[in-house]
Coordinates of C-alpha atoms and ligand atoms in Angstrom, one line a residue:
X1 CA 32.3 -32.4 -65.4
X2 CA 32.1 -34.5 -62.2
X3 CA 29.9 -31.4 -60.6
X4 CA 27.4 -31.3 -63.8
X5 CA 26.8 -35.4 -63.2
X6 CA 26.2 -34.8 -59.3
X7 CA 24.0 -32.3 -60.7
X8 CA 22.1 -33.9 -62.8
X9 CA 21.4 -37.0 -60.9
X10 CA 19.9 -34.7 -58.2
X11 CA 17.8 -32.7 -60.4
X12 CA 16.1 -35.7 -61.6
X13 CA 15.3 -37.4 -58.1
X14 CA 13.6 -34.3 -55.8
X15 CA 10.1 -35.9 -56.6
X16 CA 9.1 -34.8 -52.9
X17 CA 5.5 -33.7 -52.5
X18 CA 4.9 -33.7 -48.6
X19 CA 3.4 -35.4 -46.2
X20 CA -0.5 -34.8 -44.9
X21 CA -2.1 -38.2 -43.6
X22 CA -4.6 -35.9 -41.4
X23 CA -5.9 -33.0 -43.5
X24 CA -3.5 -30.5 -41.5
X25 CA -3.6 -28.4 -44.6
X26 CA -7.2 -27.5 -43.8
X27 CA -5.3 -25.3 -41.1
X28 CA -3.9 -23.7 -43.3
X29 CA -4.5 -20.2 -45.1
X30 CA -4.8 -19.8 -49.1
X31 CA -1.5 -17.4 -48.3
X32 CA 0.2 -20.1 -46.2
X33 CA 0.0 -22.3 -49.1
X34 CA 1.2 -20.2 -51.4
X35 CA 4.0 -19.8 -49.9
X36 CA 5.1 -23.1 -48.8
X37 CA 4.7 -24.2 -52.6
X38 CA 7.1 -21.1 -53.4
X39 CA 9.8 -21.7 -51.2
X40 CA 9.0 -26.0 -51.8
X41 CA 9.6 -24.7 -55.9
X42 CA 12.8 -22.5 -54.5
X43 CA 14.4 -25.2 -53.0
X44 CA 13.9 -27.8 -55.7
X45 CA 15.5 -25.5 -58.4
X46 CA 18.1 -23.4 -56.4
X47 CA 19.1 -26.4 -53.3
X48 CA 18.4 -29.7 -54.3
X49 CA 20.3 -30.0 -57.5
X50 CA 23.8 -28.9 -55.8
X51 CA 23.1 -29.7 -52.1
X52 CA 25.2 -33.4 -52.3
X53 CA 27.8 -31.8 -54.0
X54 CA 28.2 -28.7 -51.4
X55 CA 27.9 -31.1 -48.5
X56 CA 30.6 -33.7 -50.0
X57 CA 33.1 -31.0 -51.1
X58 CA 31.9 -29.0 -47.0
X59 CA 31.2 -25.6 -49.6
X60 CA 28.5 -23.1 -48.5
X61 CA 27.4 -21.6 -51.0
X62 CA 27.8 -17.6 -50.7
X63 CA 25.2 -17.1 -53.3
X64 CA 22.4 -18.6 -52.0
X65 CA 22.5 -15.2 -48.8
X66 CA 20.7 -12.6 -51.5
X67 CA 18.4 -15.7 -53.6
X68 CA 17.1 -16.3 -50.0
X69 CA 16.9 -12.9 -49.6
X70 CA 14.7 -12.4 -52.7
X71 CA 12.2 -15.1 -52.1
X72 CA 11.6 -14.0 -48.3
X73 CA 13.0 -16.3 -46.5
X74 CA 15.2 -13.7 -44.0
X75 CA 13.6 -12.7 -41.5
X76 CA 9.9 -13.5 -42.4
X77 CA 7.9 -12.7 -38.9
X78 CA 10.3 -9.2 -38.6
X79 CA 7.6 -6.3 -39.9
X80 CA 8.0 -5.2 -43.5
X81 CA 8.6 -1.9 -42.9
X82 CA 12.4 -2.6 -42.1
X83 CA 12.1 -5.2 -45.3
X84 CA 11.1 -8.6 -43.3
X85 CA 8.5 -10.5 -44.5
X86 CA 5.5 -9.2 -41.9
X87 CA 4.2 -13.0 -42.0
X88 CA 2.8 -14.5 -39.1
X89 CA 4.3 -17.9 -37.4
X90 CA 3.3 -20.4 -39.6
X91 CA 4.5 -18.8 -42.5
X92 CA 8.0 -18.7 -40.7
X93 CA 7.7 -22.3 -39.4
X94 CA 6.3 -23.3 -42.9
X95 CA 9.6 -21.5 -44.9
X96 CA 12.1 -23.3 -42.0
X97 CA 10.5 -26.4 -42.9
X98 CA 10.6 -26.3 -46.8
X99 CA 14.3 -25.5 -46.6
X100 CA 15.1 -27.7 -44.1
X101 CA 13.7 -30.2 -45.9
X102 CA 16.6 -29.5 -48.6
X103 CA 18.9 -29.3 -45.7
X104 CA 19.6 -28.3 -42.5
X105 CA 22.7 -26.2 -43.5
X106 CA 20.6 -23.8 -45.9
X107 CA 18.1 -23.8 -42.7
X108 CA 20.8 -22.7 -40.4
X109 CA 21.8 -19.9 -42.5
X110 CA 18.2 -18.5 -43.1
X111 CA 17.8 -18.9 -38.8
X112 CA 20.6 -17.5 -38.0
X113 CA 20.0 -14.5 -39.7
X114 CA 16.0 -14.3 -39.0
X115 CA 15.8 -15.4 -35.2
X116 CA 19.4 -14.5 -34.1
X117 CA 20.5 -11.6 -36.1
X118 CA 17.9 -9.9 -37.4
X119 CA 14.8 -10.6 -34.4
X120 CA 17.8 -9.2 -31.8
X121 CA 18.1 -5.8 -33.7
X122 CA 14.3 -5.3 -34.2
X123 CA 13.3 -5.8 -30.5
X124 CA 16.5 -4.5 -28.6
X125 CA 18.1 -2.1 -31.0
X126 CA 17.5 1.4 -31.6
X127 CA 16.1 3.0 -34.7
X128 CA 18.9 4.1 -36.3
X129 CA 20.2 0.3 -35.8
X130 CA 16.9 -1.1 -36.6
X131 CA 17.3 0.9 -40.3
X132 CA 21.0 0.7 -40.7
X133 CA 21.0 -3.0 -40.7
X134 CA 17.6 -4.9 -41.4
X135 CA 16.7 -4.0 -44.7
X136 CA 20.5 -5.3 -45.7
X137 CA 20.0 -8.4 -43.8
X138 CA 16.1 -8.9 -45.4
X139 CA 17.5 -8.3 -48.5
X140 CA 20.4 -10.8 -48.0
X141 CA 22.9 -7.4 -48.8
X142 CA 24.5 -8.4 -45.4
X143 CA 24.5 -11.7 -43.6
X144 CA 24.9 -12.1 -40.1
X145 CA 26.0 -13.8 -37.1
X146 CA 25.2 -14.7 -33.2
X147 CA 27.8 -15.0 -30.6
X148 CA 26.8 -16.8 -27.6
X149 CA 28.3 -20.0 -26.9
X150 CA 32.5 -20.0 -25.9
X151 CA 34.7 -22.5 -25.5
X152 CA 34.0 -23.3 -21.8
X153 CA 30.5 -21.9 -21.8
X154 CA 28.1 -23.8 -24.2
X155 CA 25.0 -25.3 -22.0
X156 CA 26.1 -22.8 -19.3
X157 CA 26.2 -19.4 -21.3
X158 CA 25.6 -17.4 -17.9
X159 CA 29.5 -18.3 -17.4
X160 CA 30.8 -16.4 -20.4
X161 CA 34.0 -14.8 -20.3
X162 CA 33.5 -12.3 -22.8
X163 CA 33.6 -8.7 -22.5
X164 CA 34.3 -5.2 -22.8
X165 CA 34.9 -2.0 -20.9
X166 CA 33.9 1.4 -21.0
X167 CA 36.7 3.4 -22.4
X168 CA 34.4 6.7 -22.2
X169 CA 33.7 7.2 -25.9
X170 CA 34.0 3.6 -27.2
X171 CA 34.0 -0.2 -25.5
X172 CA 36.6 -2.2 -25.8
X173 CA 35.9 -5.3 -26.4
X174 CA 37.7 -8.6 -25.7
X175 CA 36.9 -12.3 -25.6
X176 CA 36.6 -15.3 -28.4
X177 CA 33.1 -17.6 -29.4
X178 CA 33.1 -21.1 -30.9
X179 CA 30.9 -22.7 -32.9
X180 CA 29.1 -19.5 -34.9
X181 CA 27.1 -20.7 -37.9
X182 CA 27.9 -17.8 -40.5
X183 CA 30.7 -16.8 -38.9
X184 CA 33.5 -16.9 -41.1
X185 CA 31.1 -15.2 -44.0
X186 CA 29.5 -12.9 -41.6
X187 CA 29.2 -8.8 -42.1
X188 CA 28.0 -8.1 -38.8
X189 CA 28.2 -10.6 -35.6
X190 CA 25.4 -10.2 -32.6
X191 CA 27.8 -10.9 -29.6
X192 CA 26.9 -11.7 -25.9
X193 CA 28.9 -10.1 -23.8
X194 CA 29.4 -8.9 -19.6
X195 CA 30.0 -5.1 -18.5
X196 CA 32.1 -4.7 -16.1
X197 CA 29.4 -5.0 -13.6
X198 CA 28.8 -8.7 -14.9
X199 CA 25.7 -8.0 -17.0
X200 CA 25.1 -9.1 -20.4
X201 CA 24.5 -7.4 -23.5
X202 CA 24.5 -7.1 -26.9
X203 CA 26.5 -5.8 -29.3
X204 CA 26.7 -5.5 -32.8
X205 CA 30.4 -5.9 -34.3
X206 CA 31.3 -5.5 -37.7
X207 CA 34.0 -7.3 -39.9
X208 CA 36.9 -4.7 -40.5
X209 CA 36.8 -3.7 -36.8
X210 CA 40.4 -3.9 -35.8
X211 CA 40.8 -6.4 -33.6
X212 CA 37.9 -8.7 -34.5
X213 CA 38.5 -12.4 -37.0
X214 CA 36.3 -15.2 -37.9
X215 CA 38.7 -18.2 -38.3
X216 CA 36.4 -21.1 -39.8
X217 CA 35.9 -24.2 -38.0
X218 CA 36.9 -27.4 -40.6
X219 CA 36.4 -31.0 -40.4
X220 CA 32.9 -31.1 -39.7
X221 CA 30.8 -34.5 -40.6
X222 CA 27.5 -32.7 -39.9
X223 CA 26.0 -29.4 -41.6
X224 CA 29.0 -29.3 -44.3
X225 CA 27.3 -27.2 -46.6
X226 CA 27.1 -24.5 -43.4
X227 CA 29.8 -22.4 -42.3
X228 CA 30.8 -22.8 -39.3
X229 CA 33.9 -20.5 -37.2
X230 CA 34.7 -18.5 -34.0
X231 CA 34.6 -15.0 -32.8
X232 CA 38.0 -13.3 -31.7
X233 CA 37.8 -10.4 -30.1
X234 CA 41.4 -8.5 -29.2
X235 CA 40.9 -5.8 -27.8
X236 CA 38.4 -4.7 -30.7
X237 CA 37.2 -0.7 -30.1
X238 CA 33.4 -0.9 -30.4
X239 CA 31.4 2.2 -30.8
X240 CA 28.9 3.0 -28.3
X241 CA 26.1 3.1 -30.9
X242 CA 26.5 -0.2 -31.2
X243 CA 25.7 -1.5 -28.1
X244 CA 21.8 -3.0 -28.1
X245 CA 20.1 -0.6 -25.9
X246 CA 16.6 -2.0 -25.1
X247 CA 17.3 -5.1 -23.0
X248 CA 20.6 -6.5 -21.4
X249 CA 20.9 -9.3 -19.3
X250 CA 21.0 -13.4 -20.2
X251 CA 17.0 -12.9 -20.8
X252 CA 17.8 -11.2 -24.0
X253 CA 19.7 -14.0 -26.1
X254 CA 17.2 -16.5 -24.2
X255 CA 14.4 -14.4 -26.2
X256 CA 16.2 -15.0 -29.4
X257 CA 16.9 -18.6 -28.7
X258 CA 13.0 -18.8 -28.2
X259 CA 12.3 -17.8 -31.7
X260 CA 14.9 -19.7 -33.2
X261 CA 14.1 -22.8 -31.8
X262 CA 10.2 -22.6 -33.1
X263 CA 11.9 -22.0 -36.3
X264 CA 13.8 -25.7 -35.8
X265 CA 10.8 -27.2 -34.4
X266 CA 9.4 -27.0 -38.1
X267 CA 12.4 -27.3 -39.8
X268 CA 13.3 -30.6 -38.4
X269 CA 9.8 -31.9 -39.7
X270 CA 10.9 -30.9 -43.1
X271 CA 14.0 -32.9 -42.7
X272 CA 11.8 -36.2 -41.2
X273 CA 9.4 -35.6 -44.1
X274 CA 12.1 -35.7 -47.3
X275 CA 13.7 -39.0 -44.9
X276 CA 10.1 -40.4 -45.0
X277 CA 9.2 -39.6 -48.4
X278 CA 12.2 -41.2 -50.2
X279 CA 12.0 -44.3 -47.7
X280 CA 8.6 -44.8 -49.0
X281 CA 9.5 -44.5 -52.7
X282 CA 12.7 -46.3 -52.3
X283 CA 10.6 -49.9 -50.5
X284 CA 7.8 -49.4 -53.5
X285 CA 11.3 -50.1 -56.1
X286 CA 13.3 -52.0 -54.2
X287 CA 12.7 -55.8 -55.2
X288 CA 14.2 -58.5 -52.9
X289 CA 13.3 -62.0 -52.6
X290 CA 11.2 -61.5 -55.9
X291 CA 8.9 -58.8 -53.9
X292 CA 9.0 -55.1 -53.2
X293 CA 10.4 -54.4 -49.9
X294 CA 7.2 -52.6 -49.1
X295 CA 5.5 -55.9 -49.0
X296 CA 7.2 -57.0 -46.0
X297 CA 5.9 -56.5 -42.1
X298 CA 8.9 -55.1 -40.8
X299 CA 9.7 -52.3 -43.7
X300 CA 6.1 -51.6 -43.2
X301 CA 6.4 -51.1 -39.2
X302 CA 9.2 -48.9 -39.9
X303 CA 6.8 -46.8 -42.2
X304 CA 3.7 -46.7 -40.4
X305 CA 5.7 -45.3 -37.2
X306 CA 7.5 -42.9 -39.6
X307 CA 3.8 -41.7 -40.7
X308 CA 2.5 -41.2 -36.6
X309 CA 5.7 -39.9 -35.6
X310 CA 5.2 -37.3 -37.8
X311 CA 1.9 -36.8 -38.3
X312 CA 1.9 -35.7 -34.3
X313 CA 4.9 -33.6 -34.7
X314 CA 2.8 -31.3 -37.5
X315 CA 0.1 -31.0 -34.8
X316 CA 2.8 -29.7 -32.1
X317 CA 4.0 -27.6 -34.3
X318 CA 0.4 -25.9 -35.7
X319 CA -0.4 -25.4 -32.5
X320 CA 2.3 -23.9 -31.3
X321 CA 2.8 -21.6 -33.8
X322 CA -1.0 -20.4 -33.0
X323 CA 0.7 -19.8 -29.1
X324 CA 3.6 -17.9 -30.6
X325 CA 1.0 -15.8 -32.7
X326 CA -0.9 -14.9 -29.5
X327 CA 2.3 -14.5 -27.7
X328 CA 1.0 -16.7 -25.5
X329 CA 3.7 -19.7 -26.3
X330 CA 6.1 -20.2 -23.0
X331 CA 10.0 -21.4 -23.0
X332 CA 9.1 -24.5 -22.0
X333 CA 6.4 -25.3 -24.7
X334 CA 8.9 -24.4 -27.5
X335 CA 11.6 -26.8 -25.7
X336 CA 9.3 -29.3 -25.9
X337 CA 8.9 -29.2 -29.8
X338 CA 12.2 -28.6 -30.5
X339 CA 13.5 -31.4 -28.3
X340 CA 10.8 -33.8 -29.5
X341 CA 10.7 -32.7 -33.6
X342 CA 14.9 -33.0 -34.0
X343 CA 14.9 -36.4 -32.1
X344 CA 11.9 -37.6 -34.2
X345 CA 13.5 -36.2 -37.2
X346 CA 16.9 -38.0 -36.2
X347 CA 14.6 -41.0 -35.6
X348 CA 13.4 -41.4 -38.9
X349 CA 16.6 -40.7 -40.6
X350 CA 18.2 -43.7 -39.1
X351 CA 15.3 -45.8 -40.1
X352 CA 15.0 -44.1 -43.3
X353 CA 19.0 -45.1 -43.8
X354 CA 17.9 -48.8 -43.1
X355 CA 15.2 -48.6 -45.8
X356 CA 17.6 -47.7 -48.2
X357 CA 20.0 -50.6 -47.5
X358 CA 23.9 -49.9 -49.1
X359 CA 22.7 -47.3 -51.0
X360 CA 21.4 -45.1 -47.4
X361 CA 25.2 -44.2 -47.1
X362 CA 25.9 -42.8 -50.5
X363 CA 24.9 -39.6 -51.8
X364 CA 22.6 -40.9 -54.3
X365 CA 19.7 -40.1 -51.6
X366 CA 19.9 -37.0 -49.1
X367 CA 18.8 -39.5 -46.2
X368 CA 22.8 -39.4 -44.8
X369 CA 23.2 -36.3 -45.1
X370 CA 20.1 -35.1 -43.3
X371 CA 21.1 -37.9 -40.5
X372 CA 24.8 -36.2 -39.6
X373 CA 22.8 -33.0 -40.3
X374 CA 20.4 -34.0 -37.4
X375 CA 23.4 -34.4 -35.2
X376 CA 24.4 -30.6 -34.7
X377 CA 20.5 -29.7 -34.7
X378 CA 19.8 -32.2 -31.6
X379 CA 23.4 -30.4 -29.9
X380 CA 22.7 -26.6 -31.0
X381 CA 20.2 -24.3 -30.1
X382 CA 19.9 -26.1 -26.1
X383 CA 21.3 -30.1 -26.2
X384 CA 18.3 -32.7 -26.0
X385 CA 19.2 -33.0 -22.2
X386 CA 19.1 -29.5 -21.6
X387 CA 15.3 -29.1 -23.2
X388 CA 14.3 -31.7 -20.9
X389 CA 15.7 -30.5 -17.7
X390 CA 13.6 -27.0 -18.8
X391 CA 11.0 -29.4 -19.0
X392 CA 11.7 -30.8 -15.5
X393 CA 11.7 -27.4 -14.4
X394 CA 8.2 -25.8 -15.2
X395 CA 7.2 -29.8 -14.1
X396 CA 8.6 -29.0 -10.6
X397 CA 9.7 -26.1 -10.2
X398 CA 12.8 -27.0 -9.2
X399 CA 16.0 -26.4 -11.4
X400 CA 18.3 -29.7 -12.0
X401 CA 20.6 -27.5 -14.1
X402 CA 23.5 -27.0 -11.1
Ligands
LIG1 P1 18.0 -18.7 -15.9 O1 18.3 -18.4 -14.5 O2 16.9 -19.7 -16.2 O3 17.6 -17.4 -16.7 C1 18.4 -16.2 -16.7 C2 17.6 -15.0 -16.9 O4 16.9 -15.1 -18.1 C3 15.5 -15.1 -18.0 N1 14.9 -16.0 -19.0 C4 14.3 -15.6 -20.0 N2 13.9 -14.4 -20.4 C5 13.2 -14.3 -21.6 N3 13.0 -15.3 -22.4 C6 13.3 -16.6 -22.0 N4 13.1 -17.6 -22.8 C7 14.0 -16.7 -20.8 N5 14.6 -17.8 -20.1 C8 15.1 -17.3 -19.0 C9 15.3 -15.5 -16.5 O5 14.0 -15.1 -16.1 C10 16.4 -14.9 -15.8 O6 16.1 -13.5 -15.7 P2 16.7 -12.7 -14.4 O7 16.1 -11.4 -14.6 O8 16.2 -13.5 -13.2 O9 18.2 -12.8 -14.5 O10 19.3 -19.1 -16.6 P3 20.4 -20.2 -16.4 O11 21.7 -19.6 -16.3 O12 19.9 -21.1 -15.2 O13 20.3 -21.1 -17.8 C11 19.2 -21.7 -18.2 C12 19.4 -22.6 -19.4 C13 20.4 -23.6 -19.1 C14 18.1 -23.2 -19.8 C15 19.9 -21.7 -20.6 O14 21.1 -21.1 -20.3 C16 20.0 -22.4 -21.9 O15 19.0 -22.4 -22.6 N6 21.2 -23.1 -22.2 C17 21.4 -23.6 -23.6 C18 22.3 -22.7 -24.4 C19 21.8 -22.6 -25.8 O16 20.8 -23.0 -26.2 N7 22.7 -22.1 -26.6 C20 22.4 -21.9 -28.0 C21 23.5 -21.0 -28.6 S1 23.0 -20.3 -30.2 C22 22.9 -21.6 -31.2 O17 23.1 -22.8 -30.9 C23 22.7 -21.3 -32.6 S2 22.7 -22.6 -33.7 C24 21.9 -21.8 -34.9 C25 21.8 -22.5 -36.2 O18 22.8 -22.8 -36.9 O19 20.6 -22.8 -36.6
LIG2 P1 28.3 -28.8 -23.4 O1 27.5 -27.7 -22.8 O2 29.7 -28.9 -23.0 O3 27.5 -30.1 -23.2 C1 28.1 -31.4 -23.3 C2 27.1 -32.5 -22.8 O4 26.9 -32.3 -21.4 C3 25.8 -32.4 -23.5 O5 25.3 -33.7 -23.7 C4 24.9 -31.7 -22.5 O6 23.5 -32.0 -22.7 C5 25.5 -32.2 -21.2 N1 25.2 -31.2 -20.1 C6 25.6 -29.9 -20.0 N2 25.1 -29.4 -18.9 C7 24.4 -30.3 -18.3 C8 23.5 -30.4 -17.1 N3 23.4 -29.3 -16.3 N4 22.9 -31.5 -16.9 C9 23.0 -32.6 -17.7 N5 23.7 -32.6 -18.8 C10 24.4 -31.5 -19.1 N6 26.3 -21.2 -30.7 C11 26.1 -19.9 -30.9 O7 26.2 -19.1 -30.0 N7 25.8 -19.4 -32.2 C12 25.8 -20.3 -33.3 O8 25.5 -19.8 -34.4 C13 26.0 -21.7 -33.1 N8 26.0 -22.5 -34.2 C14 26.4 -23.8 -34.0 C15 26.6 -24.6 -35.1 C16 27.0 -25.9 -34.9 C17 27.3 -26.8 -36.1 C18 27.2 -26.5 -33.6 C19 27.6 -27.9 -33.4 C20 27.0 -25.7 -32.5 C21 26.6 -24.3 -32.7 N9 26.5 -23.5 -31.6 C22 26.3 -22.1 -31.8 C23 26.8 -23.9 -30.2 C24 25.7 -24.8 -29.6 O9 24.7 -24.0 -29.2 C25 26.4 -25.6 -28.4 O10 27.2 -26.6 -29.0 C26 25.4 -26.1 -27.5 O11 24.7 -25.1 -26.8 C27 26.1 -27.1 -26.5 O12 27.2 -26.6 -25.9 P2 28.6 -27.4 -25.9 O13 28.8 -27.9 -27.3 O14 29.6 -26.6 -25.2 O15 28.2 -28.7 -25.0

């Protein structure tokens, strides 16, 4: 009963229709269109009407893996031929944005499984890994997970404790990993760990493996409609086939990172523009001292910055995705527009939240929930500190990081 009125209050405010003060859709192809309207239609029929009540009662919603998997949203840019989407960039920006504009969460689960699950197995795996697993994870018949980040080694992943030993006709594995969106719902896990040399690779663990849990992560105040959990490895037997065979070192999760991280870059503009778009509405109704907020200077300031803010982020993106089609865009450039689209996004949140007065904090509006959202997204994926000391880097060549 309580579920059906959280429901249907939702159902009746996703009015959103986007945000295009400079034409930016004149970029865009007929087929880019069409299928940022399908996913925008996706979203407000299969996300918007439950999202508050997933994020209040911190429930992800296992059915939502195979409906993204039906309407293309796993694993978009991987070629169709092992079920991806064969889009270019923008269509995979475009998709992270839509959903991300329902939420962050949803977004997470359809990047994780794209850029960091599905992307690793289609440039370092080996055929028979490359058909054993994509078309279950395009289909959303498996979801995955990627293991990088351990307790002491989050900004410092080089450090990782991880790892596993050749035992002549298996690995074995050992090792744990914190903070794994998907984890505790996860068939397969990507994991980063060192031979006994000290290199890194990948490997691809499966739930049932003896040895291997997921324990899930609680108490979260941000991405609540996300699972979140570890990796434990104890003494897990891996089997050799499973190892990821065409790139090792810390180069190769950096690669996946790269992807994931354009994917945010557009997502986080989704977020900013539902924040915007209901800020807007919300001063046009509100009446104080006998006048719409709207009227006044300051609501208006607050506004017109939202607009520039992102109205250049758009361009950033656009562009960039045209680099990352040419295979032309660099580390640095996509730390740039991640770091600069989540703090912009986390920006207008906040601003957004003032807007809406009292009622910013409640769950009539998504505008909370997309703020404490916003607060993983500026942490994961490289912190906002660490993007700009990559920055600092290609500036001066010189690395501030140790
Ligand atoms: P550094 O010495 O810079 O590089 C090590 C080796 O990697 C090479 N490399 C790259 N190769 C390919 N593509 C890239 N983008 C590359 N970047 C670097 C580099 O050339 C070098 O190669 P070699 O052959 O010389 O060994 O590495 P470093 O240890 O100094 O670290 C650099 C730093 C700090 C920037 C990096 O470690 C970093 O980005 N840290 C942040 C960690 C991070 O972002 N973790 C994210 C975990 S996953 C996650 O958060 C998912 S959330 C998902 C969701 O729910 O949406
Ligand atoms: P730390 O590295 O301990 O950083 C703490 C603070 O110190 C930060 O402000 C940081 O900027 C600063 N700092 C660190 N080093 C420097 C330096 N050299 N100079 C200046 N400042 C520095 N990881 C995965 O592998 N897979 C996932 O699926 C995944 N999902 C996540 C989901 C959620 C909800 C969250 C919150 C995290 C997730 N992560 C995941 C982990 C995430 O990538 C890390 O939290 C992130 O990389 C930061 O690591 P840390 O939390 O250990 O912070």
């Amino acid at each position: 009963m309580e579920t059906g009125a959280v429901v249907q209050k939702s159902l009746k405010k996703d009015l959103y229709e986007g945000v295009d003060f400079y034409g930016i859709d004149d970029l865009l192809t007929e087929e880019h269109l069409l299928i940022r309207s399908s996913i925008r239609d996706f979203v407000k029929r299969e996300i918007s009407p439950y999202i508050e009540d997933w994020a209040q009662k911190a429930h992800f919603p296992y059915e939502i893996v195979k409906k993204f998997g039906e309407v293309g949203a796993f694993g978009p840019q991987i070629p169709s031929a092992y079920g991806g989407g064969g889009l270019d960039y923008i269509s995979y920006g475009l998709i992270m944005q839509e959903v991300e504009r329902g939420d962050s969460g949803m977004r997470s689960t359809a990047s994780v499984q794209g850029s960091l699950v599905m992307y690793p197995i289609y440039k370092f795996g080996s055929e028979a890994q490359r058909e054993k697993y994509l078309p279950k994870l395009a289909s959303g018949e498996m979801l995955g997970c990627f293991g990088l980040t351990e307790p002491d080694h989050g900004s410092n992943p080089s450090g990782m404790t991880t790892n596993f030993k050749d035992m002549g006709d298996h690995f074995l594995l050992n090792g744990a990993k914190m903070w794994i969106s998907n984890s505790p719902k996860a068939d397969i896990a990507v994991v980063w760990a060192k031979d006994e040399s000290g290199r890194i690779h990948g490997l691809i663990v499966e739930r049932g493996m003896e040895g291997f849990s997921t324990p899930e992560t609680h108490n979260k105040w941000s991405l609540r409609a996300s699972c979140t959990g570890e990796l434990v490895f104890d003494n897990v037997k891996v089997p050799k086939e499973n190892i990821l065979p065409n790139k090792s070192g810390l180069g190769a999760p950096l690669m996946c990172l790269d992807s994931a991280r354009y994917g945010i870059a557009w997502g986080t503009l989704g977020a900013a523009m539902d924040c915007y778009d209901s800020a807007r509405r919300y001063a046009m109704e509100r009446i104080q001292f006998d006048k719409p907020i709207a009227s006044f200077q300051l609501i208006q300031k607050k506004l017109a910055e939202m607009l520039t803010e992102i109205t250049k982020a758009q361009l950033l993106v656009w562009k960039l995705g045209k680099m990352m089609e040419e295979g032309k865009a660099t580390t640095a450039q996509i730390s740039l527009a991640k770091r600069n689209n989540v703090a912009m996004a986390l920006d207008i949140a906040r601003e957004a939240r003032q807007i809406h007065g009292g009622m910013g904090i409640t769950g009539e509006y998504s505008i909370m929930r997309h703020m404490m959202n916003l607060e993983s997204v500026v942490t994961y994926e490289g912190t906002h500190d660490i993007h700009l000391l990559i920055l600092g880097n290609e500036i001066t060549g010189i690395s501030a990081f140790k």
